[in-house]
Coordinates of C-alpha atoms and ligand atoms in Angstrom, one line a residue:
M1 CA 252.6 119.8 -119.1
Y2 CA 255.9 118.2 -118.6
A3 CA 256.9 118.6 -122.2
E4 CA 257.2 122.4 -122.1
G5 CA 259.2 123.7 -119.2
V6 CA 261.9 121.1 -119.1
A7 CA 262.9 120.8 -122.7
V8 CA 265.8 123.3 -123.1
M9 CA 268.3 123.1 -120.3
A10 CA 271.6 121.5 -120.0
G11 CA 274.0 121.3 -117.1
R12 CA 273.4 121.5 -113.5
I13 CA 270.6 123.0 -111.4
R14 CA 271.6 126.1 -109.4
D15 CA 272.4 125.3 -105.8
E16 CA 270.1 128.0 -104.4
D17 CA 267.3 126.5 -106.4
I18 CA 268.0 123.1 -104.9
A19 CA 268.0 124.6 -101.4
L20 CA 264.7 126.3 -102.2
V21 CA 263.2 123.0 -103.4
R22 CA 264.2 121.4 -100.1
E23 CA 262.8 124.3 -98.1
R24 CA 259.4 124.4 -99.9
T25 CA 258.9 120.6 -99.8
A26 CA 257.0 119.0 -97.0
I27 CA 258.6 115.6 -96.8
A28 CA 255.5 114.0 -95.2
D29 CA 253.4 115.0 -98.2
V30 CA 255.8 113.5 -100.7
I31 CA 256.1 110.3 -98.7
S32 CA 252.4 110.0 -98.1
E33 CA 251.9 109.6 -101.8
V34 CA 253.5 106.2 -101.5
V35 CA 253.3 105.2 -97.8
T36 CA 250.5 105.6 -95.4
L37 CA 251.8 107.4 -92.4
K38 CA 250.5 107.4 -88.9
S39 CA 251.5 109.4 -85.8
A40 CA 254.5 108.0 -84.0
G41 CA 254.3 110.6 -81.2
G42 CA 256.5 113.6 -80.7
G43 CA 255.4 115.1 -84.0
N44 CA 257.0 112.2 -85.9
L45 CA 255.2 109.8 -88.3
K46 CA 255.7 106.2 -89.1
G47 CA 254.7 103.7 -91.8
L48 CA 255.7 100.4 -93.4
C49 CA 259.1 100.9 -95.1
P50 CA 258.9 100.9 -98.9
F51 CA 262.5 99.8 -99.1
H52 CA 262.3 96.5 -97.2
D53 CA 259.6 94.0 -96.4
E54 CA 258.3 94.4 -92.8
K55 CA 255.2 93.7 -90.8
S56 CA 255.4 96.5 -88.2
P57 CA 256.4 100.0 -89.1
S58 CA 260.0 101.0 -88.5
F59 CA 260.0 103.7 -91.3
N60 CA 260.0 107.1 -89.5
V61 CA 259.5 110.5 -90.9
S62 CA 260.3 113.7 -89.1
P63 CA 258.4 116.6 -90.6
A64 CA 260.1 119.1 -88.3
R65 CA 263.6 118.0 -89.6
N66 CA 262.3 117.2 -93.1
V67 CA 264.0 113.8 -93.1
F68 CA 263.0 110.2 -93.1
Y69 CA 264.8 107.2 -91.6
C70 CA 264.2 103.5 -91.5
F71 CA 265.3 101.7 -88.3
G72 CA 264.8 98.4 -90.1
C73 CA 267.1 98.8 -93.1
G74 CA 268.9 102.0 -92.4
V75 CA 267.8 104.0 -95.4
G76 CA 267.3 107.7 -94.7
G77 CA 267.6 111.2 -96.1
D78 CA 265.6 114.1 -97.4
A79 CA 262.7 114.3 -99.9
I80 CA 265.1 114.3 -102.8
K81 CA 266.7 111.1 -101.6
F82 CA 263.3 109.5 -101.0
L83 CA 262.2 110.1 -104.6
M84 CA 265.5 108.8 -105.9
D85 CA 265.2 105.6 -104.0
A86 CA 261.4 105.1 -104.1
E87 CA 260.9 106.0 -107.8
H88 CA 264.4 105.2 -109.1
L89 CA 265.0 108.7 -110.2
S90 CA 268.3 110.5 -110.7
F91 CA 269.1 113.4 -108.5
V92 CA 268.2 115.9 -111.2
E93 CA 264.9 114.1 -111.9
S94 CA 264.0 114.1 -108.2
V95 CA 264.7 117.8 -107.8
E96 CA 262.7 118.6 -111.0
R97 CA 259.8 116.6 -109.8
L98 CA 259.7 118.3 -106.4
A99 CA 260.2 121.7 -108.0
A100 CA 257.2 121.1 -110.3
R101 CA 255.2 120.1 -107.2
A102 CA 256.2 123.2 -105.3
G103 CA 255.8 125.5 -108.3
I104 CA 259.4 126.5 -108.4
Q105 CA 261.0 127.5 -111.7
L106 CA 264.4 125.9 -111.8
R107 CA 267.4 127.7 -113.2
Y108 CA 270.3 125.8 -114.7
V109 CA 274.0 126.6 -114.7
E110 CA 275.7 126.0 -118.1
D111 CA 278.5 123.5 -117.7
D112 CA 281.0 125.4 -119.7
R113 CA 283.6 122.7 -119.9
S114 CA 281.3 120.2 -121.6
A115 CA 280.7 120.1 -125.2
P116 CA 277.3 121.5 -126.3
R117 CA 274.8 118.7 -126.2
P118 CA 272.0 118.3 -128.7
R119 CA 269.5 117.0 -126.2
P120 CA 268.9 118.1 -122.6
Q121 CA 270.3 115.9 -119.9
Q122 CA 266.9 115.0 -118.7
G123 CA 266.1 111.9 -116.8
Q124 CA 264.7 109.0 -118.8
R125 CA 261.7 108.5 -116.5
Q126 CA 260.6 112.1 -116.9
R127 CA 260.9 111.9 -120.7
L128 CA 258.8 108.7 -120.8
V129 CA 256.2 110.2 -118.4
A130 CA 256.1 113.3 -120.5
A131 CA 255.5 111.3 -123.7
H132 CA 252.6 109.5 -122.0
A133 CA 251.1 112.8 -120.8
A134 CA 251.2 114.0 -124.4
A135 CA 249.7 110.8 -125.6
V136 CA 246.8 111.1 -123.1
D137 CA 246.0 114.5 -124.6
F138 CA 246.2 113.1 -128.1
Y139 CA 243.9 110.1 -127.4
R140 CA 241.4 112.3 -125.5
S141 CA 241.1 114.8 -128.3
Q142 CA 240.4 111.9 -130.7
L143 CA 237.5 110.6 -128.6
T144 CA 235.2 113.3 -130.0
T145 CA 236.0 112.6 -133.6
A146 CA 233.6 110.8 -136.0
G147 CA 235.8 107.7 -136.1
A148 CA 235.6 107.3 -132.4
R149 CA 231.9 106.7 -132.3
P150 CA 232.2 103.0 -131.4
A151 CA 234.4 104.0 -128.5
R152 CA 231.8 106.5 -127.2
E153 CA 229.1 103.9 -127.7
F154 CA 231.1 101.4 -125.8
L155 CA 231.4 103.7 -122.8
A156 CA 227.7 104.8 -123.0
G157 CA 226.7 101.1 -123.2
R158 CA 228.6 100.4 -120.0
G159 CA 226.9 103.3 -118.2
F160 CA 229.7 105.9 -118.4
D161 CA 228.8 109.4 -119.4
R162 CA 231.1 112.1 -120.7
S163 CA 232.2 113.3 -117.2
A164 CA 233.1 109.7 -116.2
A165 CA 235.1 109.3 -119.4
E166 CA 236.9 112.6 -118.6
R167 CA 237.6 111.7 -115.0
Y168 CA 239.5 108.6 -116.1
G169 CA 241.0 110.2 -119.1
C170 CA 239.5 107.8 -121.6
G171 CA 240.5 108.3 -125.2
F172 CA 240.6 106.8 -128.7
A173 CA 243.5 105.5 -130.7
P174 CA 242.5 106.4 -134.2
D175 CA 242.7 104.4 -137.4
G176 CA 246.0 105.2 -139.1
W177 CA 249.4 103.7 -138.9
D178 CA 251.4 106.4 -137.2
L179 CA 249.2 109.4 -136.2
L180 CA 250.3 109.4 -132.6
T181 CA 253.9 108.7 -133.5
K182 CA 254.0 111.7 -135.8
H183 CA 252.3 113.9 -133.3
L184 CA 254.8 113.0 -130.6
R185 CA 257.8 113.3 -132.9
Q186 CA 256.6 116.8 -133.7
Q187 CA 256.6 117.5 -130.0
G188 CA 260.3 116.6 -129.8
F189 CA 260.2 113.0 -128.6
T190 CA 262.8 110.8 -130.2
H191 CA 262.4 107.5 -132.0
D192 CA 264.1 105.7 -129.1
E193 CA 261.9 107.4 -126.5
L194 CA 258.7 106.4 -128.2
V195 CA 259.9 102.8 -128.6
T196 CA 261.1 102.6 -125.0
A197 CA 257.8 104.1 -123.7
G198 CA 255.9 101.3 -125.6
L199 CA 253.8 103.9 -127.5
S200 CA 255.3 103.1 -130.9
R201 CA 257.1 100.2 -132.5
P202 CA 259.2 99.8 -135.5
A203 CA 257.5 98.4 -138.6
R204 CA 259.2 96.0 -141.0
S205 CA 260.1 99.0 -143.2
G206 CA 262.0 100.4 -140.3
S207 CA 259.7 103.4 -139.8
L208 CA 257.8 103.8 -136.5
I209 CA 254.1 102.9 -136.2
D210 CA 251.6 103.3 -133.4
R211 CA 251.3 100.4 -131.0
F212 CA 247.6 101.0 -130.4
R213 CA 245.2 101.5 -133.2
R214 CA 241.4 101.7 -133.4
R215 CA 241.0 101.1 -129.7
L216 CA 239.4 102.6 -126.6
M217 CA 242.2 103.8 -124.4
W218 CA 242.6 104.0 -120.6
P219 CA 245.6 105.8 -119.3
I220 CA 247.2 103.8 -116.4
R221 CA 248.7 105.9 -113.7
D222 CA 251.2 105.1 -111.0
I223 CA 250.4 105.8 -107.3
T224 CA 251.6 109.4 -107.7
G225 CA 249.3 110.0 -110.6
D226 CA 251.8 110.0 -113.5
V227 CA 250.6 108.1 -116.6
I228 CA 253.0 105.2 -117.2
G229 CA 251.0 103.1 -119.7
F230 CA 247.8 102.4 -121.4
G231 CA 245.1 99.7 -121.5
A232 CA 243.4 99.4 -124.9
R233 CA 240.2 97.6 -125.7
K234 CA 239.2 96.2 -129.0
L235 CA 236.2 97.9 -130.6
F236 CA 236.0 96.5 -134.1
D237 CA 235.2 92.9 -135.3
D238 CA 237.9 92.9 -137.9
D239 CA 240.5 93.7 -135.2
D240 CA 242.5 90.4 -134.9
G241 CA 244.2 91.4 -131.6
P242 CA 243.2 90.3 -128.1
K243 CA 240.2 92.0 -126.4
Y244 CA 242.6 94.0 -124.2
L245 CA 246.1 95.1 -125.1
N246 CA 248.4 96.7 -122.6
T247 CA 251.6 98.6 -122.6
P248 CA 254.5 96.1 -122.6
E249 CA 257.1 96.1 -119.9
T250 CA 259.1 99.3 -120.0
P251 CA 261.4 101.1 -117.6
I252 CA 258.4 102.8 -116.0
Y253 CA 255.6 100.2 -116.5
K254 CA 256.0 97.0 -114.6
K255 CA 252.7 95.1 -114.8
S256 CA 253.4 93.1 -111.7
H257 CA 253.3 96.3 -109.7
V258 CA 250.7 98.3 -111.6
L259 CA 247.2 98.7 -110.1
Y260 CA 244.7 100.6 -112.2
G261 CA 242.9 103.2 -110.2
I262 CA 245.4 103.3 -107.2
D263 CA 246.0 107.0 -107.8
Q264 CA 242.4 107.9 -107.2
A265 CA 241.7 105.2 -104.6
K266 CA 244.8 105.4 -102.3
R267 CA 243.4 108.0 -99.9
E268 CA 240.2 106.0 -99.3
I269 CA 242.1 102.8 -99.1
A270 CA 244.2 104.2 -96.3
K271 CA 241.2 105.8 -94.6
Q272 CA 239.0 102.8 -94.7
G273 CA 241.7 100.3 -94.2
K274 CA 240.4 98.2 -97.0
V275 CA 240.9 97.7 -100.7
V276 CA 238.6 96.1 -103.3
V277 CA 240.4 94.3 -106.2
V278 CA 238.3 94.0 -109.3
E279 CA 239.2 92.7 -112.7
G280 CA 239.0 95.4 -115.3
Y281 CA 239.1 99.1 -116.1
T282 CA 235.4 99.4 -116.4
D283 CA 234.9 97.6 -113.1
V284 CA 237.2 100.2 -111.3
M285 CA 235.2 103.0 -112.9
A286 CA 231.9 101.4 -112.0
C287 CA 232.9 100.8 -108.4
H288 CA 234.2 104.4 -107.9
L289 CA 231.1 105.8 -109.4
A290 CA 228.9 103.6 -107.2
D291 CA 230.7 104.9 -104.2
V292 CA 233.1 102.1 -103.6
P293 CA 236.1 104.4 -103.9
T294 CA 238.6 101.8 -102.8
A295 CA 238.6 99.7 -106.0
V296 CA 241.7 98.9 -108.1
A297 CA 242.4 96.4 -110.8
T298 CA 245.5 94.6 -112.0
C299 CA 246.4 95.2 -115.6
G300 CA 246.8 92.2 -117.8
T301 CA 248.2 90.0 -115.1
A302 CA 247.1 88.0 -112.0
F303 CA 247.2 89.6 -108.6
G304 CA 250.5 88.8 -107.1
G305 CA 253.1 89.4 -104.4
D306 CA 254.3 92.7 -105.8
H307 CA 250.7 94.0 -105.8
I308 CA 250.4 93.0 -102.2
S309 CA 253.6 94.9 -101.3
V310 CA 252.2 98.1 -102.9
L311 CA 248.9 97.7 -101.2
R312 CA 250.3 96.9 -97.8
R313 CA 252.1 100.1 -97.7
V314 CA 249.0 102.0 -98.5
L315 CA 246.9 100.0 -96.1
F316 CA 249.4 100.4 -93.3
D317 CA 248.9 96.7 -92.9
S318 CA 250.7 95.6 -89.8
D319 CA 250.2 93.7 -86.7
E320 CA 248.8 96.7 -85.0
R321 CA 246.2 97.3 -87.7
A322 CA 245.1 94.7 -90.2
G323 CA 244.0 95.9 -93.6
E324 CA 241.3 94.1 -95.5
I325 CA 241.6 93.0 -99.1
I326 CA 238.4 92.1 -100.9
F327 CA 238.5 90.3 -104.2
T328 CA 235.5 90.5 -106.4
F329 CA 234.9 87.7 -108.8
D330 CA 232.1 87.1 -111.3
G331 CA 231.8 83.5 -110.1
D332 CA 233.6 81.9 -113.0
A333 CA 236.1 79.1 -112.6
A334 CA 239.1 81.3 -113.3
G335 CA 238.2 83.7 -110.6
Q336 CA 237.7 80.9 -108.1
K337 CA 241.0 79.4 -109.0
A338 CA 242.7 82.7 -108.5
A339 CA 241.2 83.0 -105.1
L340 CA 242.3 79.5 -104.1
R341 CA 245.8 80.3 -105.4
A342 CA 245.8 83.4 -103.2
F343 CA 245.1 81.1 -100.4
E344 CA 248.2 79.0 -101.3
D345 CA 250.4 82.0 -101.8
D346 CA 250.4 84.4 -99.0
Q347 CA 249.5 82.9 -95.7
R348 CA 250.2 86.2 -94.0
F349 CA 247.3 87.6 -95.9
V350 CA 244.8 84.8 -95.7
G351 CA 243.1 86.0 -92.5
R352 CA 242.5 89.4 -94.1
T353 CA 241.4 88.3 -97.5
F354 CA 237.7 88.4 -98.4
I355 CA 235.9 87.2 -101.5
A356 CA 232.9 88.9 -103.0
V357 CA 231.2 86.8 -105.6
S358 CA 228.3 88.3 -107.5
P359 CA 225.3 86.0 -107.2
D360 CA 224.4 86.5 -110.8
N361 CA 227.8 86.0 -112.2
M362 CA 228.0 89.7 -113.2
D363 CA 231.1 91.8 -112.8
P364 CA 230.7 95.1 -110.9
C365 CA 230.3 97.0 -114.2
E366 CA 227.5 94.8 -115.4
L367 CA 226.0 94.8 -111.9
R368 CA 225.8 98.6 -111.8
L369 CA 224.3 98.7 -115.2
A370 CA 221.6 96.1 -114.4
K371 CA 220.8 96.9 -110.8
G372 CA 222.3 100.2 -109.9
D373 CA 224.9 101.6 -107.6
L374 CA 223.4 100.1 -104.5
A375 CA 223.9 96.5 -105.9
V376 CA 227.6 97.2 -106.3
R377 CA 227.9 98.4 -102.7
D378 CA 225.9 95.3 -101.6
L379 CA 228.3 93.0 -103.5
V380 CA 231.2 94.4 -101.5
A381 CA 229.4 94.4 -98.2
R382 CA 228.4 90.8 -98.6
R383 CA 232.1 89.7 -98.8
E384 CA 233.0 86.3 -97.3
P385 CA 236.3 85.4 -95.6
L386 CA 238.6 83.6 -98.1
V387 CA 238.8 80.5 -95.9
D388 CA 235.0 80.1 -95.8
F389 CA 234.9 80.6 -99.6
A390 CA 237.7 78.1 -100.2
L391 CA 236.0 75.5 -97.9
R392 CA 232.6 76.0 -99.6
H393 CA 234.3 75.6 -103.0
V394 CA 236.0 72.4 -102.0
I395 CA 233.0 70.8 -100.3
G396 CA 230.7 71.9 -103.1
R397 CA 232.3 69.3 -105.4
F398 CA 231.0 66.4 -103.3
D399 CA 227.6 64.8 -102.7
L400 CA 227.1 65.4 -99.0
D401 CA 224.0 63.1 -98.9
T402 CA 226.3 60.1 -99.0
V403 CA 228.7 58.9 -96.4
D404 CA 231.5 58.5 -99.0
G405 CA 230.8 62.1 -100.2
R406 CA 231.1 63.5 -96.8
V407 CA 234.3 61.6 -95.9
E408 CA 235.9 62.6 -99.2
A409 CA 234.9 66.2 -98.7
M410 CA 236.3 66.1 -95.3
R411 CA 239.6 64.7 -96.5
R412 CA 239.9 67.4 -99.2
A413 CA 238.9 70.2 -96.9
A414 CA 241.0 69.3 -93.8
P415 CA 244.3 70.3 -95.4
L416 CA 242.9 73.8 -96.0
V417 CA 242.0 74.2 -92.4
A418 CA 245.4 72.7 -91.3
K419 CA 247.1 75.4 -93.5
I420 CA 245.5 78.3 -91.5
K421 CA 248.5 79.8 -89.9
D422 CA 246.6 81.6 -87.2
R423 CA 246.2 78.6 -84.9
E424 CA 243.7 80.4 -82.7
K425 CA 241.3 80.3 -85.6
R426 CA 241.7 76.6 -86.4
P427 CA 239.2 75.3 -83.8
E428 CA 236.6 77.7 -85.1
Y429 CA 237.0 76.3 -88.6
V430 CA 237.0 72.7 -87.4
R431 CA 233.6 73.4 -85.9
K432 CA 232.4 75.2 -88.9
L433 CA 233.6 72.4 -91.3
A434 CA 232.0 69.8 -89.1
G435 CA 228.8 71.7 -89.2
D436 CA 228.9 72.2 -93.0
L437 CA 229.6 68.5 -93.5
G438 CA 227.0 67.5 -91.0
M439 CA 229.6 65.4 -89.2
E440 CA 230.8 65.2 -85.6
I441 CA 233.6 67.5 -84.6
E442 CA 236.0 64.6 -83.5
P443 CA 236.7 63.0 -86.9
V444 CA 237.1 66.4 -88.6
Q445 CA 239.5 67.5 -85.9
R446 CA 241.5 64.3 -86.4
A447 CA 241.6 64.8 -90.1
V448 CA 242.9 68.4 -89.6
L449 CA 245.5 67.3 -87.1
N450 CA 246.6 64.5 -89.5
A451 CA 246.8 67.0 -92.3
A452 CA 248.8 69.4 -90.2
H453 CA 251.3 66.9 -88.7
G454 CA 251.0 63.8 -90.8
P455 CA 252.9 62.9 -94.0
Q456 CA 252.1 65.1 -96.9
A457 CA 250.6 62.2 -98.7
G458 CA 247.4 64.0 -99.6
G459 CA 245.5 62.7 -96.6
A460 CA 245.0 59.3 -98.2
A461 CA 246.6 57.3 -95.3
P462 CA 244.2 56.1 -92.6
A463 CA 244.5 57.8 -89.3
A464 CA 247.7 56.5 -87.6
P465 CA 247.0 54.2 -84.6
A466 CA 246.9 56.5 -81.6
R467 CA 250.3 56.8 -80.2
P468 CA 250.2 56.6 -76.4
G469 CA 252.2 59.8 -76.2
R470 CA 250.0 62.1 -78.3
A471 CA 247.9 63.5 -75.6
T472 CA 244.7 63.9 -77.6
P473 CA 243.1 67.1 -78.7
A474 CA 245.9 69.6 -78.2
V475 CA 244.2 72.7 -79.4
D476 CA 240.6 71.9 -80.0
S477 CA 239.1 74.9 -78.4
P478 CA 240.0 78.2 -76.9
R479 CA 239.3 76.7 -73.5
S480 CA 241.7 73.7 -74.0
M481 CA 244.3 76.1 -75.3
V482 CA 244.2 78.3 -72.2
E483 CA 244.2 75.3 -69.9
R484 CA 247.3 74.1 -71.7
E485 CA 248.9 77.5 -71.4
A486 CA 248.3 77.6 -67.7
L487 CA 249.9 74.1 -67.3
K488 CA 252.9 75.2 -69.3
L489 CA 253.4 78.2 -67.0
A490 CA 253.2 75.9 -64.0
L491 CA 255.7 73.5 -65.4
Q492 CA 258.1 75.9 -67.1
E493 CA 257.8 79.0 -64.9
P494 CA 256.8 77.8 -61.4
V495 CA 258.6 80.6 -59.6
L496 CA 256.7 83.3 -61.6
A497 CA 253.4 81.5 -62.0
G498 CA 253.2 79.3 -58.9
P499 CA 251.0 81.4 -56.5
M500 CA 248.5 82.4 -59.1
F501 CA 248.4 79.0 -60.6
D502 CA 247.9 77.2 -57.3
A503 CA 245.0 79.6 -56.4
V504 CA 242.9 78.3 -59.3
E505 CA 241.1 75.1 -58.4
V506 CA 241.4 71.8 -60.3
T507 CA 237.6 72.1 -60.8
D508 CA 238.2 75.0 -63.1
Y509 CA 239.9 72.7 -65.6
Q510 CA 237.7 70.9 -68.1
H511 CA 239.7 68.6 -70.3
P512 CA 240.2 65.2 -68.5
V513 CA 244.0 65.0 -69.3
H514 CA 244.4 68.6 -68.2
V515 CA 242.6 67.8 -64.9
A516 CA 245.0 64.9 -64.4
V517 CA 248.1 67.2 -64.9
R518 CA 246.6 69.9 -62.7
A519 CA 246.0 67.3 -59.9
A520 CA 249.6 66.0 -60.4
V521 CA 251.0 69.6 -59.8
A522 CA 249.0 69.7 -56.6
A523 CA 250.2 66.2 -55.6
A524 CA 253.8 67.3 -56.2
G525 CA 253.4 70.0 -53.6
G526 CA 252.0 72.8 -55.7
A527 CA 253.8 75.1 -58.2
S528 CA 254.6 77.6 -55.5
T529 CA 257.0 75.2 -53.9
A530 CA 259.0 74.5 -57.0
T531 CA 262.1 76.2 -58.2
G532 CA 261.8 74.9 -61.8
G533 CA 264.0 72.8 -64.0
A534 CA 264.1 69.1 -64.8
V535 CA 263.7 68.1 -61.2
W536 CA 260.3 69.8 -60.9
I537 CA 259.1 68.3 -64.2
E538 CA 260.1 64.8 -63.0
R539 CA 258.3 65.4 -59.6
V540 CA 255.1 66.3 -61.4
R541 CA 255.4 63.4 -63.8
D542 CA 256.0 61.0 -60.9
A543 CA 252.9 62.4 -59.1
C544 CA 250.7 61.8 -62.2
D545 CA 249.0 58.4 -62.3
D546 CA 247.4 59.0 -65.7
L547 CA 249.4 57.7 -68.7
A548 CA 248.2 60.4 -71.1
G549 CA 248.9 63.0 -68.5
Q550 CA 252.5 61.8 -68.1
A551 CA 253.0 62.1 -71.8
L552 CA 251.4 65.5 -71.9
I553 CA 253.7 66.8 -69.1
G554 CA 256.7 66.0 -71.3
E555 CA 255.1 67.9 -74.1
L556 CA 254.1 70.9 -72.1
A557 CA 257.5 71.2 -70.5
V558 CA 259.1 72.1 -73.8
E559 CA 256.3 73.6 -75.9
P560 CA 256.9 77.4 -76.4
L561 CA 254.6 79.7 -74.5
R562 CA 252.2 81.7 -76.7
I563 CA 253.8 84.9 -75.9
D564 CA 256.6 86.8 -77.7
G565 CA 259.4 87.4 -75.3
E566 CA 259.6 86.6 -71.6
P567 CA 256.4 85.8 -69.6
D568 CA 255.6 88.3 -66.8
P569 CA 253.1 88.4 -63.9
R570 CA 250.7 90.2 -66.2
Y571 CA 250.7 87.3 -68.7
V572 CA 250.2 84.8 -65.9
S573 CA 247.3 86.9 -64.5
I574 CA 245.7 87.1 -67.9
T575 CA 246.1 83.4 -68.6
M576 CA 244.6 82.4 -65.3
A577 CA 241.7 84.8 -65.6
R578 CA 240.9 83.5 -69.0
L579 CA 241.0 80.0 -67.7
Q580 CA 238.6 80.8 -64.8
W581 CA 236.4 82.9 -67.0
S582 CA 235.8 79.9 -69.3
S583 CA 234.9 77.8 -66.3
V584 CA 232.7 80.5 -64.7
T585 CA 230.8 81.1 -68.0
G586 CA 230.3 77.4 -68.2
R587 CA 228.8 77.3 -64.7
I588 CA 226.6 80.4 -65.6
R589 CA 225.3 78.5 -68.6
D590 CA 224.4 75.5 -66.5
L591 CA 222.9 77.6 -63.8
K592 CA 220.7 79.5 -66.3
S593 CA 219.3 76.3 -67.7
K594 CA 218.7 75.0 -64.2
I595 CA 216.9 78.2 -63.2
Q596 CA 214.6 77.8 -66.2
R597 CA 213.6 74.4 -64.9
V598 CA 212.7 75.7 -61.5
N599 CA 209.2 77.0 -60.8
P600 CA 209.6 80.4 -59.2
V601 CA 206.1 80.1 -57.6
S602 CA 206.2 76.7 -56.0
N603 CA 210.0 76.6 -55.4
K604 CA 210.5 80.2 -54.5
D605 CA 213.4 79.7 -52.1
E606 CA 215.4 77.5 -54.4
Y607 CA 214.7 79.9 -57.3
F608 CA 216.0 82.9 -55.3
A609 CA 219.1 81.0 -54.1
L610 CA 220.0 80.0 -57.6
F611 CA 219.3 83.5 -58.8
G612 CA 221.6 85.0 -56.1
E613 CA 224.3 82.5 -57.1
L614 CA 223.9 83.5 -60.8
L615 CA 224.3 87.2 -60.0
S616 CA 227.4 86.7 -58.0
L617 CA 228.8 84.4 -60.7
E618 CA 228.1 87.0 -63.3
Q619 CA 229.9 89.6 -61.2
H620 CA 232.8 87.3 -60.9
A621 CA 232.8 86.7 -64.6
R622 CA 232.9 90.4 -65.3
A623 CA 235.9 90.9 -63.0
L624 CA 237.7 88.0 -64.6
R625 CA 237.0 89.4 -68.1
E626 CA 238.6 92.6 -67.1
Q627 CA 241.6 90.8 -65.7
A628 CA 241.8 88.7 -68.8
A629 CA 241.8 91.9 -70.9
G630 CA 245.0 92.9 -69.2
G631 CA 244.2 94.9 -66.1
L632 CA 245.9 93.3 -63.1
Ligands
LIG701 ZN1 263.4 99.9 -94.2

């Protein structure tokens, strides 16, 4: 389709045609092909900037003014500029692309001062894409020939009928040295273009031969749907090449960015907020056909950082909305290694990464064939958080029936937990790990803390003798964490937090050292009486008769609050409500268990008294939960 209309012009596009292209192009549609956009209010849209790495969206699009602008990196302009920057097109290429989109026939002005050129001044990218489009047609037409029978059998044997093959543009590279090359040369593509595109390569004789021969062909498309390369599978036993051959690196095919199936999957990925990463072309097809339309695959390379960048923009992955990446593995060692590497690589992604391992070590294509579409959907639905997967994998290597095995497993697993950046999640995983190992929480927690703070010596060193200063489990539970936060507020921000802090009783604190510090604040006169600064910290420390408490006061006086920016009354209110809520829910639990032990017939009065207390506590808990959720 590209090869026709664009072949004969030279010179410049007429200005009024450029204006028409601008007018007929909806910039939001063009940008949506690459970046998922959400409403930013006032009719504007926003997304993650494709030109710089960011976590929250500062890339804005104004459909009314037909422009985009990024507040993060300052790039901005119209749709033509966007394509130039995003797709590395020239101005002319950009206009041509948008004109084709809008169905506008461009007219060119002859540049009369320039010498007549033998070839049109057409952009390289467009020529290479056009060559690929022509190659797709060629390979497709070959799929019905007699020689392509093994290719058709391969597809049928994988559960793909004719319509599936057509949907993915499958084709066949015929037996012969230069059939495609000749075909494309006849269509006007040059020797250099075919070599640059990776479709042909020079033989020793100097003449051009086809890169792919006697193989089943999958066209690989970029996110906008242009074919930029091919994946080719071996079909014949006497083919000495690797099982899969891919287009080499070219100006338009960068394997570190390419995701097979992204053109078909991108809308569902954006809609569902998740993406399923599989390992091969047939797996992508099988998933899509089994109604897992979010599947994509890397092409001849491991999943890496560039792939993440591509996906994050489609997922609109940001702090406001977290996208989910699900890797499927057929359970072999290579897949597991890849998953563990992902764990090492991108911490930002760890919490949103899931692993789906087929129980029978089948890939999605085999699974669909053996057990049907539902089994493929089940595989994805049964995904497991990457952290859980990694822990299970590490622990699985040890014999947990022996003490040595358990201790060694703990030492190997602790660094993984320590690596979890999201500290809120660590206590949860400490508990989980302890449970999985059948050990007490305490030693596991110590191992994790050592791995987090200790020397990077692989955890071989015995636990350091308890320093008197280290005020024991710092962040061992959400409850400890919120107690700690409340105490930090009292020490660091007494003017702001004082009244609310003093209103919460010492009995609402649970951790013994925290109780000691809370009592010291009261003994120092209460946080409401303080004006802050070093004098106040000293006063509380002097009032504290617990050694661990004194050390903790020094720590808490300088530890950053868990809030971005300045604390405000709302933050204090939320913190204190969470603290009380923890304490109230604890009392509710105790009360419930007590009520169960009271006989409502013989001890009717006591039963009703406890029951009344329970109801009022539950009401209190509800109010606190609302307050903790942010309502003052
Ligand atoms: Zn930017």
